[in-house]
Tab-separated table of C-alpha atoms and ligand atoms in Angstrom:
chain	number	residue	atom	x	y	z
A	19	UNK	CA	-60.194	-57.513	36.652
A	20	UNK	CA	-61.923	-55.226	39.098
A	21	UNK	CA	-60.561	-51.818	40.010
A	22	UNK	CA	-61.124	-52.665	43.652
A	23	UNK	CA	-57.595	-53.674	44.579
A	24	UNK	CA	-56.244	-54.372	48.076
A	25	UNK	CA	-55.944	-51.338	50.351
A	26	UNK	CA	-52.876	-52.785	52.059
A	27	UNK	CA	-49.728	-53.904	50.187
A	28	UNK	CA	-49.974	-57.253	48.404
A	29	UNK	CA	-51.714	-58.802	45.437
A	30	UNK	CA	-55.433	-59.613	45.454
A	31	UNK	CA	-56.312	-63.135	46.597
A	32	UNK	CA	-59.880	-62.768	45.284
A	33	UNK	CA	-61.886	-60.519	42.983
A	34	UNK	CA	-63.067	-57.260	44.575
A	35	UNK	CA	-65.974	-54.927	43.873
A	36	UNK	CA	-69.666	-55.551	43.400
A	37	UNK	CA	-70.754	-59.103	42.671
A	38	UNK	CA	-74.208	-60.732	42.446
A	39	UNK	CA	-74.195	-63.595	44.933
A	40	UNK	CA	-77.727	-64.753	44.162
A	41	UNK	CA	-80.981	-63.337	42.769
A	42	UNK	CA	-81.121	-59.690	43.901
A	43	UNK	CA	-78.449	-60.165	46.555
A	44	UNK	CA	-75.126	-58.446	45.954
A	45	UNK	CA	-71.890	-58.268	47.870
A	46	UNK	CA	-69.318	-55.508	47.879
A	47	UNK	CA	-65.989	-57.258	48.372
A	48	UNK	CA	-62.713	-55.656	49.404
A	49	UNK	CA	-59.591	-57.784	48.979
A	50	UNK	CA	-57.816	-59.091	50.972
A	51	UNK	CA	-60.034	-58.843	54.011
A	52	UNK	CA	-57.371	-57.402	56.318
A	53	UNK	CA	-57.828	-54.461	58.716
A	54	UNK	CA	-60.547	-52.171	57.311
A	55	UNK	CA	-60.812	-54.236	54.121
A	56	UNK	CA	-64.456	-54.944	54.940
A	57	UNK	CA	-67.353	-56.225	52.825
A	58	UNK	CA	-70.983	-55.107	52.630
A	59	UNK	CA	-74.227	-56.625	51.306
A	60	UNK	CA	-77.181	-55.315	49.296
A	61	UNK	CA	-80.627	-56.939	49.099
A	62	UNK	CA	-82.869	-55.594	46.346
A	63	UNK	CA	-86.641	-55.868	46.615
A	64	UNK	CA	-89.501	-54.452	44.617
A	65	UNK	CA	-89.084	-50.670	44.878
A	66	UNK	CA	-86.893	-50.787	47.990
A	67	UNK	CA	-83.559	-52.222	49.019
A	68	UNK	CA	-81.556	-52.878	52.158
A	69	UNK	CA	-77.855	-52.231	52.653
A	70	UNK	CA	-75.917	-54.283	55.178
A	71	UNK	CA	-73.018	-52.155	56.501
A	72	UNK	CA	-71.104	-49.137	55.277
A	73	UNK	CA	-67.293	-48.950	55.160
A	74	UNK	CA	-64.619	-47.393	57.390
A	75	UNK	CA	-64.580	-43.939	55.862
A	76	UNK	CA	-66.816	-41.738	53.669
A	77	UNK	CA	-64.536	-41.958	50.620
A	78	UNK	CA	-64.590	-45.764	50.481
A	79	UNK	CA	-68.330	-45.747	51.146
A	80	UNK	CA	-68.975	-43.294	48.288
A	81	UNK	CA	-67.033	-45.532	45.906
A	82	UNK	CA	-69.186	-48.503	46.913
A	83	UNK	CA	-72.454	-46.536	46.645
A	84	UNK	CA	-71.456	-45.283	43.178
A	85	UNK	CA	-71.050	-48.908	42.044
A	86	UNK	CA	-74.455	-49.759	43.559
A	87	UNK	CA	-76.238	-46.709	42.072
A	88	UNK	CA	-77.595	-48.422	38.915
A	89	UNK	CA	-79.014	-51.254	41.041
A	90	UNK	CA	-80.841	-49.025	43.500
A	91	UNK	CA	-82.149	-46.508	40.967
A	92	UNK	CA	-85.679	-47.926	41.104
A	93	UNK	CA	-85.237	-49.553	44.517
A	94	UNK	CA	-83.718	-46.956	46.850
A	95	UNK	CA	-81.928	-48.007	50.020
A	96	UNK	CA	-84.677	-47.514	52.597
A	97	UNK	CA	-82.988	-49.525	55.315
A	98	UNK	CA	-79.372	-49.625	56.442
A	99	UNK	CA	-78.276	-52.345	58.828
A	100	UNK	CA	-75.051	-52.071	60.837
A	101	UNK	CA	-73.941	-55.558	61.841
A	102	UNK	CA	-71.714	-54.480	64.748
A	103	UNK	CA	-69.827	-51.600	66.340
A	104	UNK	CA	-66.438	-51.831	64.558
A	105	UNK	CA	-65.881	-48.632	62.561
A	106	UNK	CA	-65.194	-50.476	59.300
A	107	UNK	CA	-68.885	-51.460	59.260
A	108	UNK	CA	-70.578	-48.147	60.079
A	109	UNK	CA	-68.339	-45.073	59.904
A	110	UNK	CA	-69.569	-44.447	56.345
A	111	UNK	CA	-73.240	-44.163	57.445
A	112	UNK	CA	-73.360	-40.421	56.713
A	113	UNK	CA	-73.267	-41.209	52.977
A	114	UNK	CA	-76.576	-43.124	53.081
A	115	UNK	CA	-79.141	-40.402	53.549
A	116	UNK	CA	-82.768	-40.848	54.540
A	117	UNK	CA	-82.582	-44.510	55.512
A	118	UNK	CA	-83.688	-46.047	58.742
A	119	UNK	CA	-80.553	-47.457	60.430
A	120	UNK	CA	-80.907	-50.672	62.432
A	121	UNK	CA	-78.546	-52.528	64.758
A	122	UNK	CA	-78.708	-54.598	67.928
A	123	UNK	CA	-79.200	-52.946	71.309
A	124	UNK	CA	-75.788	-54.133	72.474
A	125	UNK	CA	-73.938	-52.849	69.385
A	126	UNK	CA	-75.652	-49.482	69.687
A	127	UNK	CA	-74.480	-49.140	73.291
A	128	UNK	CA	-70.836	-49.549	72.187
A	129	UNK	CA	-71.222	-47.160	69.237
A	130	UNK	CA	-72.171	-44.396	71.652
A	131	UNK	CA	-68.702	-44.571	73.225
A	132	UNK	CA	-66.762	-44.256	69.984
A	133	UNK	CA	-65.133	-41.328	68.273
A	134	UNK	CA	-62.979	-40.937	65.187
A	135	UNK	CA	-60.740	-38.677	67.297
A	136	UNK	CA	-59.523	-41.812	69.056
A	137	UNK	CA	-58.337	-43.437	65.844
A	138	UNK	CA	-56.737	-40.183	64.698
A	139	UNK	CA	-54.698	-40.115	67.880
A	140	UNK	CA	-53.573	-43.638	67.069
A	141	UNK	CA	-52.562	-42.545	63.567
A	142	UNK	CA	-50.551	-39.660	65.026
A	143	UNK	CA	-48.827	-42.041	67.408
A	144	UNK	CA	-47.897	-44.300	64.505
A	145	UNK	CA	-46.340	-41.310	62.744
A	146	UNK	CA	-44.318	-40.433	65.838
A	147	UNK	CA	-43.112	-44.010	66.177
A	148	UNK	CA	-42.128	-44.174	62.528
A	149	UNK	CA	-39.988	-41.097	63.101
A	150	UNK	CA	-38.445	-42.582	66.247
A	151	UNK	CA	-37.623	-45.798	64.409
A	152	UNK	CA	-35.760	-43.922	61.706
A	153	UNK	CA	-33.620	-41.823	64.045
A	154	UNK	CA	-29.896	-42.448	63.748
A	155	UNK	CA	-29.013	-42.631	67.450
A	156	UNK	CA	-29.079	-45.988	69.232
A	157	UNK	CA	-31.494	-46.756	72.012
A	158	UNK	CA	-32.766	-50.031	73.407
A	159	UNK	CA	-34.933	-52.063	71.038
A	160	UNK	CA	-34.878	-49.414	68.338
A	161	UNK	CA	-35.470	-52.143	65.770
A	162	UNK	CA	-38.685	-53.113	67.562
A	163	UNK	CA	-39.930	-49.538	67.517
A	164	UNK	CA	-39.331	-49.339	63.766
A	165	UNK	CA	-41.232	-52.584	63.208
A	166	UNK	CA	-44.167	-51.407	65.325
A	167	UNK	CA	-44.216	-48.041	63.567
A	168	UNK	CA	-44.266	-49.617	60.113
A	169	UNK	CA	-47.040	-52.050	61.101
A	170	UNK	CA	-49.215	-49.383	62.708
A	171	UNK	CA	-48.534	-46.771	60.034
A	172	UNK	CA	-49.284	-49.174	57.195
A	173	UNK	CA	-52.441	-50.455	58.881
A	174	UNK	CA	-54.138	-47.063	58.974
A	175	UNK	CA	-52.644	-45.377	55.921
A	176	UNK	CA	-55.401	-46.287	53.404
A	177	UNK	CA	-58.150	-44.641	55.456
A	178	UNK	CA	-59.224	-41.028	55.774
A	179	UNK	CA	-61.085	-40.310	58.986
A	180	UNK	CA	-61.077	-36.503	58.645
A	181	UNK	CA	-64.528	-36.371	57.094
A	182	UNK	CA	-66.151	-38.925	59.380
A	183	UNK	CA	-69.251	-37.652	61.152
A	184	UNK	CA	-70.735	-40.479	63.182
A	185	UNK	CA	-74.369	-41.259	62.300
A	186	UNK	CA	-75.498	-43.959	64.740
A	187	UNK	CA	-78.408	-46.334	64.164
A	188	UNK	CA	-81.914	-45.052	64.869
A	189	UNK	CA	-83.609	-48.359	65.655
A	190	UNK	CA	-82.411	-51.265	67.787
A	191	UNK	CA	-83.588	-54.781	68.535
A	192	UNK	CA	-82.492	-57.879	70.409
A	193	UNK	CA	-83.234	-61.485	69.496
A	194	UNK	CA	-84.602	-61.493	65.956
A	195	UNK	CA	-86.152	-58.937	63.667
A	196	UNK	CA	-88.022	-59.762	60.484
A	197	UNK	CA	-88.005	-57.084	57.791
A	198	UNK	CA	-89.951	-56.698	54.578
A	199	UNK	CA	-87.670	-55.321	51.870
A	200	UNK	CA	-89.888	-54.558	48.898
A	201	UNK	CA	-91.759	-57.833	49.371
A	202	UNK	CA	-88.730	-59.936	50.354
A	203	UNK	CA	-88.138	-61.331	53.789
A	204	UNK	CA	-84.853	-60.458	55.458
A	205	UNK	CA	-84.286	-61.789	58.953
A	206	UNK	CA	-81.813	-60.110	61.296
A	207	UNK	CA	-80.485	-62.420	63.989
A	208	UNK	CA	-78.662	-61.138	67.070
A	209	UNK	CA	-75.842	-63.633	67.727
A	210	UNK	CA	-73.514	-61.599	69.986
A	211	UNK	CA	-71.544	-61.086	72.007
A	212	UNK	CA	-68.912	-62.928	69.971
A	213	UNK	CA	-66.594	-60.913	67.706
A	214	UNK	CA	-67.741	-57.710	69.441
A	215	UNK	CA	-70.283	-56.995	72.234
A	216	UNK	CA	-73.113	-56.934	69.657
A	217	UNK	CA	-73.084	-58.923	66.385
A	218	UNK	CA	-75.872	-59.695	63.961
A	219	UNK	CA	-76.242	-61.765	60.804
A	220	UNK	CA	-78.713	-61.048	57.983
A	221	UNK	CA	-80.491	-64.034	56.461
A	222	UNK	CA	-82.239	-63.854	53.080
A	223	UNK	CA	-84.281	-67.082	52.912
A	224	UNK	CA	-85.595	-66.756	49.336
A	225	UNK	CA	-82.033	-66.559	47.999
A	226	UNK	CA	-80.525	-68.955	50.547
A	227	UNK	CA	-77.837	-66.396	51.322
A	228	UNK	CA	-76.606	-65.292	54.733
A	229	UNK	CA	-74.720	-62.039	55.145
A	230	UNK	CA	-72.604	-63.096	58.091
A	231	UNK	CA	-70.446	-59.978	58.570
A	232	UNK	CA	-67.619	-60.459	61.091
A	233	UNK	CA	-68.962	-63.711	62.466
A	234	UNK	CA	-67.231	-65.075	59.370
A	235	UNK	CA	-63.688	-64.393	58.173
A	236	UNK	CA	-62.442	-66.266	55.086
A	237	UNK	CA	-58.731	-66.623	54.307
A	238	UNK	CA	-57.903	-64.152	57.037
A	239	UNK	CA	-57.496	-64.857	60.748
A	240	UNK	CA	-60.511	-63.768	62.820
A	241	UNK	CA	-60.080	-61.531	65.831
A	242	UNK	CA	-62.157	-61.988	68.959
A	243	UNK	CA	-62.504	-58.688	70.807
A	244	UNK	CA	-65.421	-59.703	73.028
A	245	UNK	CA	-66.170	-63.425	73.149
A	246	UNK	CA	-66.867	-65.771	74.781
A	247	UNK	CA	-65.563	-68.247	72.237
A	248	UNK	CA	-68.524	-70.608	72.770
A	249	UNK	CA	-70.874	-67.824	71.633
A	250	UNK	CA	-68.886	-67.370	68.434
A	251	UNK	CA	-68.987	-71.127	67.759
A	252	UNK	CA	-72.738	-71.104	68.482
A	253	UNK	CA	-73.176	-68.240	65.991
A	254	UNK	CA	-71.320	-70.267	63.333
A	255	UNK	CA	-73.488	-73.291	64.098
A	256	UNK	CA	-76.510	-71.046	63.710
A	257	UNK	CA	-75.191	-70.049	60.267
A	258	UNK	CA	-74.813	-73.728	59.328
A	259	UNK	CA	-78.357	-74.448	60.438
A	260	UNK	CA	-80.095	-71.717	58.436
A	261	UNK	CA	-80.345	-73.671	55.209
A	262	UNK	CA	-78.047	-71.171	53.476
A	263	UNK	CA	-75.959	-72.151	50.458
A	264	UNK	CA	-73.724	-69.117	50.244
A	265	UNK	CA	-72.291	-66.770	52.822
A	266	UNK	CA	-70.975	-63.225	52.583
A	267	UNK	CA	-68.265	-62.847	55.240
A	268	UNK	CA	-67.300	-59.518	56.780
A	269	UNK	CA	-63.764	-60.045	55.488
A	270	UNK	CA	-62.728	-62.322	52.612
A	271	UNK	CA	-64.459	-63.867	49.580
A	272	UNK	CA	-68.007	-65.228	49.328
A	273	UNK	CA	-68.040	-68.873	50.435
A	274	UNK	CA	-70.035	-72.021	51.155
A	275	UNK	CA	-70.569	-74.236	54.196
A	276	UNK	CA	-67.006	-75.613	54.296
A	277	UNK	CA	-65.471	-72.265	55.216
A	278	UNK	CA	-67.962	-71.874	58.075
A	279	UNK	CA	-66.946	-75.302	59.379
A	280	UNK	CA	-63.244	-74.393	59.035
A	281	UNK	CA	-63.725	-71.404	61.284
A	282	UNK	CA	-65.379	-73.605	63.922
A	283	UNK	CA	-62.301	-75.876	63.653
A	284	UNK	CA	-60.020	-72.889	64.153
A	285	UNK	CA	-61.799	-71.747	67.310
A	286	UNK	CA	-61.847	-75.251	68.783
A	287	UNK	CA	-58.148	-75.669	68.018
A	288	UNK	CA	-57.183	-72.252	69.465
A	289	UNK	CA	-59.299	-72.847	72.554
A	290	UNK	CA	-57.538	-76.120	73.232
A	291	UNK	CA	-54.018	-74.967	72.248
A	292	UNK	CA	-54.283	-71.831	74.392
A	293	UNK	CA	-56.194	-73.533	77.205
A	294	UNK	CA	-53.523	-76.119	77.970
A	295	UNK	CA	-50.787	-73.467	78.132
A	296	UNK	CA	-52.863	-71.098	80.289
A	297	UNK	CA	-53.657	-74.058	82.569
A	298	UNK	CA	-49.925	-74.627	82.951
A	299	UNK	CA	-49.511	-71.041	84.178
A	300	UNK	CA	-48.220	-69.429	81.000
A	301	UNK	CA	-49.210	-65.762	80.461
A	302	UNK	CA	-51.575	-64.888	77.586
A	303	UNK	CA	-48.874	-63.080	75.514
A	304	UNK	CA	-46.438	-66.013	75.953
A	305	UNK	CA	-49.226	-68.431	75.095
A	306	UNK	CA	-50.082	-66.502	71.944
A	307	UNK	CA	-46.416	-66.383	70.966
A	308	UNK	CA	-46.037	-70.156	71.229
A	309	UNK	CA	-49.260	-70.821	69.369
A	310	UNK	CA	-48.569	-68.339	66.563
A	311	UNK	CA	-44.884	-69.225	66.096
A	312	UNK	CA	-45.284	-72.969	66.670
A	313	UNK	CA	-45.650	-75.756	64.088
A	314	UNK	CA	-49.204	-76.732	64.947
A	315	UNK	CA	-50.799	-73.754	63.212
A	316	UNK	CA	-49.434	-75.016	59.883
A	317	UNK	CA	-50.181	-78.681	60.667
A	318	UNK	CA	-53.800	-77.686	61.251
A	319	UNK	CA	-53.869	-75.763	57.962
A	320	UNK	CA	-54.380	-72.286	59.415
A	321	UNK	CA	-50.959	-70.835	58.558
A	322	UNK	CA	-52.015	-69.493	55.168
A	323	UNK	CA	-54.758	-67.351	56.680
A	324	UNK	CA	-53.538	-63.757	56.661
A	325	UNK	CA	-52.548	-62.024	59.912
A	326	UNK	CA	-52.085	-65.099	62.182
A	327	UNK	CA	-50.773	-62.692	64.841
A	328	UNK	CA	-54.400	-61.709	65.547
A	329	UNK	CA	-54.619	-64.814	67.717
A	330	UNK	CA	-52.865	-62.659	70.322
A	331	UNK	CA	-56.060	-60.674	70.918
A	332	UNK	CA	-58.245	-63.786	70.818
A	333	UNK	CA	-56.024	-65.580	73.359
A	334	UNK	CA	-56.293	-62.527	75.643
A	335	UNK	CA	-60.082	-62.735	75.346
A	336	UNK	CA	-60.088	-66.497	76.011
A	337	UNK	CA	-57.969	-65.923	79.120
A	338	UNK	CA	-60.158	-63.072	80.391
A	339	UNK	CA	-63.294	-65.226	80.133
A	340	UNK	CA	-61.561	-68.095	81.937
A	341	UNK	CA	-60.780	-65.701	84.763
A	342	UNK	CA	-64.245	-64.153	84.662
A	343	UNK	CA	-62.968	-60.639	83.993
A	344	UNK	CA	-63.942	-60.291	80.349
A	345	UNK	CA	-64.571	-56.816	79.097
A	346	UNK	CA	-63.849	-55.286	75.698
A	347	UNK	CA	-60.290	-53.891	75.537
A	348	UNK	CA	-59.933	-50.148	76.069
A	349	UNK	CA	-57.788	-47.863	73.866
A	350	UNK	CA	-54.600	-48.428	75.923
A	351	UNK	CA	-54.960	-52.200	75.747
A	352	UNK	CA	-55.617	-51.986	72.018
A	353	UNK	CA	-52.403	-50.094	71.434
A	354	UNK	CA	-50.438	-52.596	73.525
A	355	UNK	CA	-52.010	-55.463	71.565
A	356	UNK	CA	-51.168	-53.757	68.293
A	357	UNK	CA	-47.532	-53.437	69.317
A	358	UNK	CA	-47.303	-57.101	70.294
A	359	UNK	CA	-48.976	-58.155	67.034
A	360	UNK	CA	-46.442	-56.123	65.038
A	361	UNK	CA	-43.532	-58.000	66.645
A	362	UNK	CA	-45.262	-61.370	66.262
A	363	UNK	CA	-45.899	-60.686	62.568
A	364	UNK	CA	-42.188	-59.936	62.132
A	365	UNK	CA	-41.070	-63.030	64.010
A	366	UNK	CA	-43.449	-65.231	62.045
A	367	UNK	CA	-42.224	-63.816	58.746
A	368	UNK	CA	-38.633	-64.524	59.852
A	369	UNK	CA	-39.282	-68.168	60.521
A	370	UNK	CA	-41.375	-68.734	57.372
A	371	UNK	CA	-39.647	-71.068	54.868
B	420	LIG	ZN1	-64.770	-55.857	60.215
C-alpha cells in the first residue's frame, strides 16, 4: 500500500501516489479527492518531460517531485502546465525551477488576483470559530458555530501556506496549443469557463490518455465556481470525443469513459432538479438544501460521491447564470458558502441510514 494516505480523515477509497497510466504517462494521485486532495500528471518524452499541475503547498509538491525524480532524471521537466487558477493546482509552482509555465489566458487573469494571505485569513477565522464553538456560555445557534468551525478547521488543516510564494505562468494561450515534449505530441485544449473562469485539458494522443484536471471529478462531487453548466457538459463531451481510453481526473482515481458519462448525467440531473425549484421561486440555498437532503440524489446514484453539499455552490452558479449575473464568487461569498456547506454536511450525515 502506498504511503500517500488521505489528507482529510477517513480511509483511502483508492491507491495514492505515483502510478503509470500508460506508456510514459504517469499520474500522481491523492486520495480521496476532497478539498486540496488534487492529482497531477507527468508526460515523459525523449530527454524532456511535461508536468501537468503542482499541488496546494510546497511541502506536498516536494513530496510528489521526490517520487517523480527517478523518472525525470534523464528527461527533466522543461514545461509545467497549470490547468486552472485554483491554488491546489499551482501554488506549488515554486518547487519546479527553470521550466516554462503555461496556462490559458483566462486562468492567468484570475491567478493575478490571488494571494495566500487570503487563505491564511480564512484559516485564522476557522480557528476563532472553533474557539467560539467550544465556549461554555450559551448563545444562539452555538451548535451551528461549532459545526462550521470543525468543518472549516478540518478542511484547511493538512496544508501549510506559510512557504507559498506565488510563481504564475509565463506563457498563455487560448483555443488550442500543440506542444512537442521530447518528440511526443501533447495538445492543450482550452475548455473554460466551466469549473473556473479558465480550464484546460491535456491530451496525449500516442498514449490515448487525457489529463482532464478539474473538468473531471471521480467519486467526489464536483464544484462549479464559474460555469455555465452547458460549457462544463461541452468540455466533458469534448473529452469523450478525443479517442481517449483513460482519464486522469483532477480529484479521484484514474478512470475510463463511463465516469465521464456519469458526470454529464450528474450535471443534467442537477440542472433539472435545481431549475424546477428556482422556476417555482425557491431561493438558491433552499433549492440546494432540498436537492442535497432529498431522496433523488440517492435514487440517481450520486449519494455515495463524497461531499454532496458542494451542490450548494453549483446551484448558486446555475442560478446566477439564469439571472445573467454570473461572476466568480468573491472571498465573502466563499466564506458564506463554506458555512452553509458545513451545516448541510451535518444535516445529511444525520439523515443517513
Ligand atoms: Zn482542484
